[in-house]
CSV table of C-alpha atoms and ligand atoms in Angstrom, one decimal:
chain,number,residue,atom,x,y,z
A,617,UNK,CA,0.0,0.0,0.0
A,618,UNK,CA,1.5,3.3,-1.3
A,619,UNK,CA,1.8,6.7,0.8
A,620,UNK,CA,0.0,9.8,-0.8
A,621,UNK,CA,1.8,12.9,-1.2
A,622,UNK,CA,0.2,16.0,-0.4
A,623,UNK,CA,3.1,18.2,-0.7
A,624,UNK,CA,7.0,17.4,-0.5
A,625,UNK,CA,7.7,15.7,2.4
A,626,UNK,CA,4.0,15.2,3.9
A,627,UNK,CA,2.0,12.8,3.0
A,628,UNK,CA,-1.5,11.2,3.8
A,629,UNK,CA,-1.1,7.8,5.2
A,630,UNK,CA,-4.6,7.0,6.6
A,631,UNK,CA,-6.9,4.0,5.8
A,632,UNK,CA,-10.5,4.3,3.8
A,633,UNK,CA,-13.2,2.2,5.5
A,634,UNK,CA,-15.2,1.0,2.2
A,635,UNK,CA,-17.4,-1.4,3.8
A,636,UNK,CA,-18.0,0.5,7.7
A,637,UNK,CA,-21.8,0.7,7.8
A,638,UNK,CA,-22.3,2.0,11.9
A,639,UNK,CA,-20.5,3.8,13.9
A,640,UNK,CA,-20.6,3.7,17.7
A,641,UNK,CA,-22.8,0.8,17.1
A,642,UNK,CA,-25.3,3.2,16.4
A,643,UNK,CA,-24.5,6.1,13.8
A,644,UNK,CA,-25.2,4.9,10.3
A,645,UNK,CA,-22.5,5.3,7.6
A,646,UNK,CA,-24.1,4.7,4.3
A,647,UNK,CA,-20.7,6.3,2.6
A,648,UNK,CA,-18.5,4.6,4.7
A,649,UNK,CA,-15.8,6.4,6.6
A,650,UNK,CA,-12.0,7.1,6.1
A,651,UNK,CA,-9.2,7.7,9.3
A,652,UNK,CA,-6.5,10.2,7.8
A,653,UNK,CA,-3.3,10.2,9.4
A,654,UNK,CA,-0.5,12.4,7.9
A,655,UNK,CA,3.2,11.8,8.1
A,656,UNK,CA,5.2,14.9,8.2
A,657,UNK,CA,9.2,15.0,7.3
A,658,UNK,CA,10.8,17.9,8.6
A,659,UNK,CA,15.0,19.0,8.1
A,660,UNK,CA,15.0,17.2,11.7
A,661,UNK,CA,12.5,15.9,13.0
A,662,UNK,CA,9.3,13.3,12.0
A,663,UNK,CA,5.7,13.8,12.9
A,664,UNK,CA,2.9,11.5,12.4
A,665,UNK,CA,-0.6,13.5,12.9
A,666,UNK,CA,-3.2,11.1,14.4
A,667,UNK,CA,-3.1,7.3,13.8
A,668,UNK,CA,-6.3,4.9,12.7
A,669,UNK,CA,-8.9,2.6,13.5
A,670,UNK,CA,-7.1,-0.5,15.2
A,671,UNK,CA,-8.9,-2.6,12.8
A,672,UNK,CA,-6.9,-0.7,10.1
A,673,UNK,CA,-3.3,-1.1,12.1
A,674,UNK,CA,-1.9,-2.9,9.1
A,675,UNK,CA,-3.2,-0.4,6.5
A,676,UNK,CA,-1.3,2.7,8.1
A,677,UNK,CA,1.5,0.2,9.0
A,678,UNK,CA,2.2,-0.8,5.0
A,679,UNK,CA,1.5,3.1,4.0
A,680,UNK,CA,5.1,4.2,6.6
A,681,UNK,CA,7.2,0.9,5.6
A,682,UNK,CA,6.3,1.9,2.0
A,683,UNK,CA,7.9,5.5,2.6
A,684,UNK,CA,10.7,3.6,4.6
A,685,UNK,CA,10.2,5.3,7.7
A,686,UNK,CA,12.6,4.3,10.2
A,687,UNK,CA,12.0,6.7,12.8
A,688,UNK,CA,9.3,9.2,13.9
A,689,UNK,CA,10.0,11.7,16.9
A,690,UNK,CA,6.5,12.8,17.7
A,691,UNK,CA,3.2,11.3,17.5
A,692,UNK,CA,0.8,14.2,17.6
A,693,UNK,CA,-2.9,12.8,19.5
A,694,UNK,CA,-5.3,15.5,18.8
A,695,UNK,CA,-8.1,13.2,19.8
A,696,UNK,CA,-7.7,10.6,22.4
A,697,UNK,CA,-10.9,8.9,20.3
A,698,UNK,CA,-9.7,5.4,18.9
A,699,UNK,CA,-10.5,5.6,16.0
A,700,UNK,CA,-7.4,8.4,15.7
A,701,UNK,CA,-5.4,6.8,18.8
A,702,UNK,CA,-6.3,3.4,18.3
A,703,UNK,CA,-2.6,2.4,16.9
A,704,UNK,CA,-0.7,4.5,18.7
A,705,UNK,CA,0.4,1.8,21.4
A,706,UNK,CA,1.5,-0.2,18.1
A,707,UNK,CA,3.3,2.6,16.4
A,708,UNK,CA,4.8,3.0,20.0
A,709,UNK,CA,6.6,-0.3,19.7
A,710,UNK,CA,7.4,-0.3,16.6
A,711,UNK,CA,9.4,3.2,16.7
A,712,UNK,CA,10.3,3.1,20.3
A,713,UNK,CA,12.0,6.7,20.0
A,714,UNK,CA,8.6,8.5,19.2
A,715,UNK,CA,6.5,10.4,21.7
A,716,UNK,CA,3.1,11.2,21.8
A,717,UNK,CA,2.2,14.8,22.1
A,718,UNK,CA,-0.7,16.1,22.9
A,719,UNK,CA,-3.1,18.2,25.3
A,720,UNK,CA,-3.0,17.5,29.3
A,721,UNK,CA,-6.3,16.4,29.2
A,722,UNK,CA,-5.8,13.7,26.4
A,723,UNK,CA,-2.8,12.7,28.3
A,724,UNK,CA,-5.0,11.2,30.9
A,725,UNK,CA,-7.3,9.9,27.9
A,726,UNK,CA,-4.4,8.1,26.5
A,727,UNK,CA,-3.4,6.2,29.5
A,728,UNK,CA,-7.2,5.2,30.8
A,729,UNK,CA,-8.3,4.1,27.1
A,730,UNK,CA,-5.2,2.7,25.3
A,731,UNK,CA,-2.1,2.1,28.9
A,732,UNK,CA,0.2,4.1,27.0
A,733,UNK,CA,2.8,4.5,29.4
A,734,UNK,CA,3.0,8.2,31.1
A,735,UNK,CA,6.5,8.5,30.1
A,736,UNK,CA,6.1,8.3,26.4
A,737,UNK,CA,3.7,11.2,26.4
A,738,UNK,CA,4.9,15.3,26.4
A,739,UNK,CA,2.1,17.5,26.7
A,740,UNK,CA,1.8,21.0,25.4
A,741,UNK,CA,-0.1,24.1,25.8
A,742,UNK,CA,-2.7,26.0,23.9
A,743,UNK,CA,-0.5,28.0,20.9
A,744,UNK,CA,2.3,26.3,22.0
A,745,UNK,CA,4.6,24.9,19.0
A,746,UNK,CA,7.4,22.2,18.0
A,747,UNK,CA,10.0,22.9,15.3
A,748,UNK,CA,10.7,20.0,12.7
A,749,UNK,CA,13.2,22.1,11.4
A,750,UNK,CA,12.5,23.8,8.6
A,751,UNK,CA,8.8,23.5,9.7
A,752,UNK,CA,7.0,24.7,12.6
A,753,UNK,CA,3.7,23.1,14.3
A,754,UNK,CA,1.6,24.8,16.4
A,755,UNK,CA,-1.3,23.4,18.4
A,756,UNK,CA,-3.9,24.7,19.1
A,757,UNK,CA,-6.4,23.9,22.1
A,758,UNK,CA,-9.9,23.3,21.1
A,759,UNK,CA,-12.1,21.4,23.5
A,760,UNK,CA,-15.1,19.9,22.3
A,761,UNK,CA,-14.8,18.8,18.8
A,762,UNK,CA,-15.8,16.2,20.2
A,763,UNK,CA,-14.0,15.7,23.4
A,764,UNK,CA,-13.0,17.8,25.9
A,765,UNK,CA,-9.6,17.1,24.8
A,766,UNK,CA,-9.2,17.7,21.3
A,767,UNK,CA,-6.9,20.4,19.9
A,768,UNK,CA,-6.0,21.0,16.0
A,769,UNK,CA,-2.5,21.1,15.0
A,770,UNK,CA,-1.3,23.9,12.4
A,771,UNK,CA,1.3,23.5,9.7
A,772,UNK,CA,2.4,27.0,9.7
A,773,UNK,CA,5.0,26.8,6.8
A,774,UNK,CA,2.3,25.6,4.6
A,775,UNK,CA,-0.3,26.8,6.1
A,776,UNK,CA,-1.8,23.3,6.7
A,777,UNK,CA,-4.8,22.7,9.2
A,778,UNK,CA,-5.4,19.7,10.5
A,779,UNK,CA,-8.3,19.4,12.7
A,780,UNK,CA,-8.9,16.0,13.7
A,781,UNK,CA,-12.8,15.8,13.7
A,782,UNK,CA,-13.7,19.1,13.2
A,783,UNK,CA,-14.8,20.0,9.2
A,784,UNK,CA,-14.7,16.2,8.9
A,785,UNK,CA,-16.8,13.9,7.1
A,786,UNK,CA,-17.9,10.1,7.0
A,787,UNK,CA,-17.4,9.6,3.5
A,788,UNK,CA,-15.2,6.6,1.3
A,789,UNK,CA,-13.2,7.9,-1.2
A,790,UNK,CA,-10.8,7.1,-3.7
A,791,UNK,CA,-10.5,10.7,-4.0
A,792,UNK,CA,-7.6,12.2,-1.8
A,793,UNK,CA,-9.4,16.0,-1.8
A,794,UNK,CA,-12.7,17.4,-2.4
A,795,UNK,CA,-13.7,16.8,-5.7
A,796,UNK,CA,-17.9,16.5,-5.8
A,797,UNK,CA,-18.8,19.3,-3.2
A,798,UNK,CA,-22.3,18.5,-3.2
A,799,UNK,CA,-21.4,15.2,-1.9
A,800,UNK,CA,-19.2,15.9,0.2
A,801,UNK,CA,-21.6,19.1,1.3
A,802,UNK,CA,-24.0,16.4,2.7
A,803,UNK,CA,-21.4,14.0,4.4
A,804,UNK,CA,-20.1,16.9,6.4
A,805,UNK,CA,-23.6,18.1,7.1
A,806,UNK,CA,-24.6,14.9,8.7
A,807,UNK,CA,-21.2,14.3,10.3
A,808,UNK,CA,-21.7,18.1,11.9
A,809,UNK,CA,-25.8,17.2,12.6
A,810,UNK,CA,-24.3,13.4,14.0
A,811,UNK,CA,-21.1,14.5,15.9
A,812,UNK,CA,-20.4,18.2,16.0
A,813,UNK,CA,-24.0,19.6,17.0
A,814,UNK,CA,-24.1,19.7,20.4
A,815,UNK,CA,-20.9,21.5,20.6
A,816,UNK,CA,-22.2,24.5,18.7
A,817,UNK,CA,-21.2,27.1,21.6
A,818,UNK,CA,-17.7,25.6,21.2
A,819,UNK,CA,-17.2,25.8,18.0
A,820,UNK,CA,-18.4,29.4,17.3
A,821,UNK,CA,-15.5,30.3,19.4
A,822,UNK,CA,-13.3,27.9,17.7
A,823,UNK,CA,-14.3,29.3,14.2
A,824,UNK,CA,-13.6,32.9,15.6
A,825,UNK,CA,-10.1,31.9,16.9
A,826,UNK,CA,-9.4,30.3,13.4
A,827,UNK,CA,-9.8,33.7,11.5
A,828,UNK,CA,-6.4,34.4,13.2
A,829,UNK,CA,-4.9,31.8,10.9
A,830,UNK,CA,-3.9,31.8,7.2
A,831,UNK,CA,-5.6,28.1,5.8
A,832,UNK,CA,-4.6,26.9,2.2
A,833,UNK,CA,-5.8,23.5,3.3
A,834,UNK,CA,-7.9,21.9,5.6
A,835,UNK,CA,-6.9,18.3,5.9
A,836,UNK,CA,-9.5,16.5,8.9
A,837,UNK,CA,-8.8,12.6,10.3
A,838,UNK,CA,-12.5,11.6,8.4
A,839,UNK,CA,-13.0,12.1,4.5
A,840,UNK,CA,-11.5,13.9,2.0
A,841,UNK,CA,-9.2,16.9,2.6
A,842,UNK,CA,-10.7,20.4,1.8
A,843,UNK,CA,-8.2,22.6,-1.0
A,844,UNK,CA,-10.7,25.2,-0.8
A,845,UNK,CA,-11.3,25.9,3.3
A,846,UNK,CA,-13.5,28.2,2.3
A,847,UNK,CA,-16.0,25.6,1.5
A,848,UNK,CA,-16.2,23.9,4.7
A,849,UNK,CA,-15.5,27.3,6.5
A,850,UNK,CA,-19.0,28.6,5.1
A,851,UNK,CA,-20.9,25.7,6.0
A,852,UNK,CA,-19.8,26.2,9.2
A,853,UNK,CA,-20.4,29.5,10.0
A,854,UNK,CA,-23.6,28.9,8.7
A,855,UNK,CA,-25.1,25.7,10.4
A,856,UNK,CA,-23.2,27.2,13.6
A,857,UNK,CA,-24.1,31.0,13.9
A,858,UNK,CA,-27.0,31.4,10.9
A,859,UNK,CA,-30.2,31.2,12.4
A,860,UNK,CA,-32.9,28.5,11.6
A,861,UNK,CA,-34.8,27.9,8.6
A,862,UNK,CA,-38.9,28.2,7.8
A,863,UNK,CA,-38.8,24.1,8.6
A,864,UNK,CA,-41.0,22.1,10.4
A,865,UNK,CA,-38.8,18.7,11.4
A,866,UNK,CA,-42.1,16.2,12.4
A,867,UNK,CA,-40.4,12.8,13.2
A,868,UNK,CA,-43.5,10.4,13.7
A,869,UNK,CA,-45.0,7.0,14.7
A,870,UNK,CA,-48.1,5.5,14.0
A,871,UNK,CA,-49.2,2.1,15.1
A,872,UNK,CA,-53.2,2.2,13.8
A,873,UNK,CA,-53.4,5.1,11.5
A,874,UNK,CA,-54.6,7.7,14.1
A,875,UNK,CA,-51.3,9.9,14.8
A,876,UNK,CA,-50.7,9.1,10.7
A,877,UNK,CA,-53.8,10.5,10.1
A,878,UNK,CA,-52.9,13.7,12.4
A,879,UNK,CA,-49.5,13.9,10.6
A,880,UNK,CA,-51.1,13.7,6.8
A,881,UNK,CA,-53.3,16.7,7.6
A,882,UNK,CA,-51.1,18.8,9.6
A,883,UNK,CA,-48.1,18.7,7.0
A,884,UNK,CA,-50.9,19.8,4.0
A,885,UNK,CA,-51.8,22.5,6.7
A,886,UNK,CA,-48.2,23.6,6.7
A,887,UNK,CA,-47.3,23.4,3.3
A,888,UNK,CA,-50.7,25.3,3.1
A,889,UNK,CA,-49.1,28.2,5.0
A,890,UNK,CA,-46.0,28.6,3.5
A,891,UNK,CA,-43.7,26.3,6.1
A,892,UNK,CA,-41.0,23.5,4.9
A,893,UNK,CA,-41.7,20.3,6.1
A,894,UNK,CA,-39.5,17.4,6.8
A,895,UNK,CA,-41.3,14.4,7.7
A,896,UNK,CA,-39.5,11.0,9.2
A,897,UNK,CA,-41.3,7.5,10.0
A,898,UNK,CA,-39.6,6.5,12.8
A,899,UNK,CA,-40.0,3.0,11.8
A,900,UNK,CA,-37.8,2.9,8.9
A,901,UNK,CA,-36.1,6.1,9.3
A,902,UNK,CA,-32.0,6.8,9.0
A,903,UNK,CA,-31.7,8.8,12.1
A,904,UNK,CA,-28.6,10.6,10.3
A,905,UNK,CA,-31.2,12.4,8.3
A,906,UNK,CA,-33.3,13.0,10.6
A,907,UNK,CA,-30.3,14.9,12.5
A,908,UNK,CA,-29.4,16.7,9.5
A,909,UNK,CA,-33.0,17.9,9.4
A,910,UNK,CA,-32.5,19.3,12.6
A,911,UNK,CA,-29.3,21.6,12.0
A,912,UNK,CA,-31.7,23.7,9.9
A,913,UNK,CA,-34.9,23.5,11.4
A,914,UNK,CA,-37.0,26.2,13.4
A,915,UNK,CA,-39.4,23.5,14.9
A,916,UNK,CA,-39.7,20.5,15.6
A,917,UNK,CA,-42.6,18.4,16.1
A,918,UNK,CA,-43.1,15.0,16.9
A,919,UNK,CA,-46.0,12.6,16.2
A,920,UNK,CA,-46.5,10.4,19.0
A,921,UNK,CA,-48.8,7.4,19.9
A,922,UNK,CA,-49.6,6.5,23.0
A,923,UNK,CA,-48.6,3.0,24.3
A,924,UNK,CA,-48.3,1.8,27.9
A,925,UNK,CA,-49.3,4.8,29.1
A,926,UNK,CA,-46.5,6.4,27.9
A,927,UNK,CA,-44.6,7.3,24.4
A,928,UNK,CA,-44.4,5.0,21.7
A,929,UNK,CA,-40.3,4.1,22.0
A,930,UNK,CA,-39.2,5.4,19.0
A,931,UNK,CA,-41.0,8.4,19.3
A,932,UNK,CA,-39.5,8.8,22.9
A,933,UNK,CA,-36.0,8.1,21.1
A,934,UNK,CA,-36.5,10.9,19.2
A,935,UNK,CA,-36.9,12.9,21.5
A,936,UNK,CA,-33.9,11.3,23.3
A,937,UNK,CA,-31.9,12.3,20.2
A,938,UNK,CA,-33.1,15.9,19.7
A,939,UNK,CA,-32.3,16.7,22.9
A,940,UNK,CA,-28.8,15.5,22.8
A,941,UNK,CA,-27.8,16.8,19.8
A,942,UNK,CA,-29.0,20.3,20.9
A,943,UNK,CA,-30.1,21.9,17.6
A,944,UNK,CA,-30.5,25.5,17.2
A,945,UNK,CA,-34.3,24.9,17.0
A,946,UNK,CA,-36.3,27.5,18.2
A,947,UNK,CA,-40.1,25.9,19.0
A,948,UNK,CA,-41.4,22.6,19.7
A,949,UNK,CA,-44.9,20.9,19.6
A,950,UNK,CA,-46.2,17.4,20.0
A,951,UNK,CA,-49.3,15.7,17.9
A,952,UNK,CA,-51.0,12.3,18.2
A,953,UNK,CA,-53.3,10.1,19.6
A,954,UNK,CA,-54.5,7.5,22.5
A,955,UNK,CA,-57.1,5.1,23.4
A,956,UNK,CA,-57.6,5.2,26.8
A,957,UNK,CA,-55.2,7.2,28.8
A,958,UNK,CA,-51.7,8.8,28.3
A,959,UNK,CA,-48.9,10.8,29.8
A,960,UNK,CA,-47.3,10.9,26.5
A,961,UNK,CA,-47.3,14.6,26.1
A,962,UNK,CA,-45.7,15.2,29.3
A,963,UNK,CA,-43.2,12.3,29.5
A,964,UNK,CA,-41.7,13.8,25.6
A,965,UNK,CA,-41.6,17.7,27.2
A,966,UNK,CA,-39.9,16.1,30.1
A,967,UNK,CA,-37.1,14.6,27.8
A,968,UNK,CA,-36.4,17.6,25.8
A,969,UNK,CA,-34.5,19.9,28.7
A,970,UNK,CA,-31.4,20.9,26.7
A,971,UNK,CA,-34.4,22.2,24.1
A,972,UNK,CA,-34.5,26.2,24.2
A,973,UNK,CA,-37.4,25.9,22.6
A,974,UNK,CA,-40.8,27.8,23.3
A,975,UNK,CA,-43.4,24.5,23.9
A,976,UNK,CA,-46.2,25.6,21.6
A,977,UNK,CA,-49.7,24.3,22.0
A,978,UNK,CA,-49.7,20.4,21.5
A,979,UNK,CA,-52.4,18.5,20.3
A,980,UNK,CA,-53.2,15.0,21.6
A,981,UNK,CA,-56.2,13.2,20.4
A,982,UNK,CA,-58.6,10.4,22.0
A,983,UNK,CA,-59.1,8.3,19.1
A,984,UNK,CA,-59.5,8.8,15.2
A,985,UNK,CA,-59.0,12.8,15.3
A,986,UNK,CA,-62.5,14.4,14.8
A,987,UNK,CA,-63.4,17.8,13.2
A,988,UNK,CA,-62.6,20.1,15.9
A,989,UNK,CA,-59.1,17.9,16.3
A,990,UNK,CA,-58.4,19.5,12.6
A,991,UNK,CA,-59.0,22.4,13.5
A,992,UNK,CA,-56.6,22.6,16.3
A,993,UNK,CA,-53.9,21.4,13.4
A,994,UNK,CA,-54.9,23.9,11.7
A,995,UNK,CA,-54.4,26.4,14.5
A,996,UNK,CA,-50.7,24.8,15.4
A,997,UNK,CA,-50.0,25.5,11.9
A,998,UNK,CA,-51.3,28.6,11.7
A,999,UNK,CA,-49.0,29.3,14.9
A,1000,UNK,CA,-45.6,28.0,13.8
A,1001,UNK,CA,-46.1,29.7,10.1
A,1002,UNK,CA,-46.4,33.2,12.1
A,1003,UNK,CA,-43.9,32.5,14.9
A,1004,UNK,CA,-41.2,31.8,11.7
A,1005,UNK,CA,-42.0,34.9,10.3
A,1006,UNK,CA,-41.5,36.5,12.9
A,1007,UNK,CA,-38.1,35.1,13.2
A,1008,UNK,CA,-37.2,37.3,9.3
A,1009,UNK,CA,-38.1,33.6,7.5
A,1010,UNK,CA,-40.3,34.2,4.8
A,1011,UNK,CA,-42.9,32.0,4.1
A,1012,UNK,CA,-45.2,31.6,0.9
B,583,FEO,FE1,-13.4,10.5,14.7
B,583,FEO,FE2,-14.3,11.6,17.8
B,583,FEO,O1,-13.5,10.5,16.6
């Protein structure tokens, strides 16, 4: 397996994960995934930026032998997460000079997740830098994409950014940069929705920080590597500091046809008034899209049955799931049905906490919903179309 050049004396030596189809057990990948790791020569000194998946040990492995590395000083962790730190214990032992270098708090990552031993590990400071040589890299602290450890290191020389997670994407590619940016546009939009969302806060202050730095290239640990930053740049700013769209996000269940009923009529009632809908059967539904739904979205609603007194599971792990991903949603509602009793509406409000959302009126059915049961869609729609324009979202 060969090493890819990038520039002289740098290359990309990561592993593309073709066939990958969850991550975390739980996030889908229906692009697969890639783990970048970048080998660095400098006049003195070797650097190896971020490792791989252990299951891809031999892949990164092949990719140094075939540049003949023989030695490598520092092993830069800016993310203590395995799939980046996964084979550094192995490159470790196999170049038993090299030292990992990385934050203080992925220090104490490193030696709870993977034993590396204390004394292979230097850490350094926020701005703090290491000369190769003739090259120079300077890390920079960044906590929160995705772990309170993380930092991004900067090739100042060439002006070379490489952020670990952040501006990454879960996309297999033979493609060493961005070539298709609508593709690549919706990869990094669910890996943000999936993995970056709830550290929005963080990463506005990260994005302002960043302005202080000259980028020519933007190469992440996941998917291809960005030769026009401004690309992924934009995106950012925008799903991070924009505010929300006119969307409606109406993730629903629907075990007899009631709730499905309520959902039918309140999306035409929507559409009616000028509001986006994106609607998701919870049944069958790719819960990547569903969070790139959210990054957008002014509302969300969610169409919930009642069973066992409470919410039907998957709409309550929808609710689970909005509220940990902590979109920049604005309102929330709830819609559906029971037969004899439920708490539904009040166990889904009590799940959304991390929500700043204003709770406008729900509507919860006994039954098959009867005339005046439209009407209050009607009203909810009504609501939500003139709550978004107020928010300076037109709507039709
Ligand atoms: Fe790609 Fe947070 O690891």
């Amino acid at each position: 397996m060969r090493a890819r050049e990038i520039k002289r004396g740098i290359y990309w030596v990561g592993a593309v994960d073709w066939d990958r189809r969850l991550f975390d057990e739980l996030i889908p990948l229906p692009d697969g995934t890639s783990y970048n790791s970048y080998l660095i020569k400098g006049s003195e000194k070797t650097v190896l930026i971020d490792t791989v998946e252990p299951t891809m040990e031999h892949v990164l492995m092949a990719r140094l032998d075939d540049l003949g590395v023989k030695a490598i000083d520092y092993v830069v962790a800016n993310h203590a997460e395995q799939d980046h730190s996964g084979v550094i214990p192995a490159v470790l032992a196999k170049y038993p000079e090299a030292r990992v270098i990385c934050t203080p708090k992925c220090k104490g990552l490193l030696m709870d997740l993977l034993r590396v031993p204390e004394d292979r590990i230097t850490t350094v400071g926020d701005k703090e830098s290491i000369s190769l040589g003739d090259r120079t890299l300077e890390f920079i602290h960044a906590a929160w994409v995705h772990w309170p450890e993380t930092m991004l290191t900067y090739l100042r020389e060439e002006k070379i950014l490489f952020p670990c997670d952040l501006f990454g994407s879960h996309l297999a590619t033979s493609a060493l940069y961005v070539t298709d940016e609508g593709r690549v546009f919706e990869a990094a939009k669910r890996y943000y929705a999936e993995i970056m969302m709830p550290f929005r806060t963080s990463i506005e202050k990260h994005l302002e920080r960043l302005k202080d730095y000259q980028i020519e290239l933007v190469a992440p640990s996941h998917g291809p590597l960005h030769n026009r930053p401004e690309f992924i740049l934009e995106a950012y700013r925008k799903w991070v500091l924009e505010p929300p769209e006119n969307i409606v996000v109406l993730p629903y269940v629907s075990m007899h046809g009631s709730t499905r009923q309520m959902v039918d009529y309140f999306v035409e009632a929507l559409i009616e008034r000028g509001v986006m809908v994106k609607q998701f059967d919870l049944a069958t539904v790719d819960i990547g899209k569903l969070a790139m739904a959210l990054v957008d979205a002014a509302t969300l609603v969610v169409g919930v049955p009642t069973t066992l007194v409470g919410p039907h599971p998957l709409a309550a792990y929808a609710a689970f799931l909005a509220n940990a991903l902590r979109p920049k949603t604005r309102f929330a509602s709830i819609i559906g049905s029971y037969g004899w009793g439920s708490q539904a509406k009040e166990r889904i409000i009590g799940m959304i906490p991390n929500l700043k959302v204003e709770l406008l009126e729900p509507v919860i059915v006994k039954g098959l919903p009867k005339e005046e049961d439209f009407r209050a869609l009607d009203a909810l729609a009504s609501t939500i179309a003139e709550k978004h324009r107020n928010l300076g979202k037109a709507t039709a």
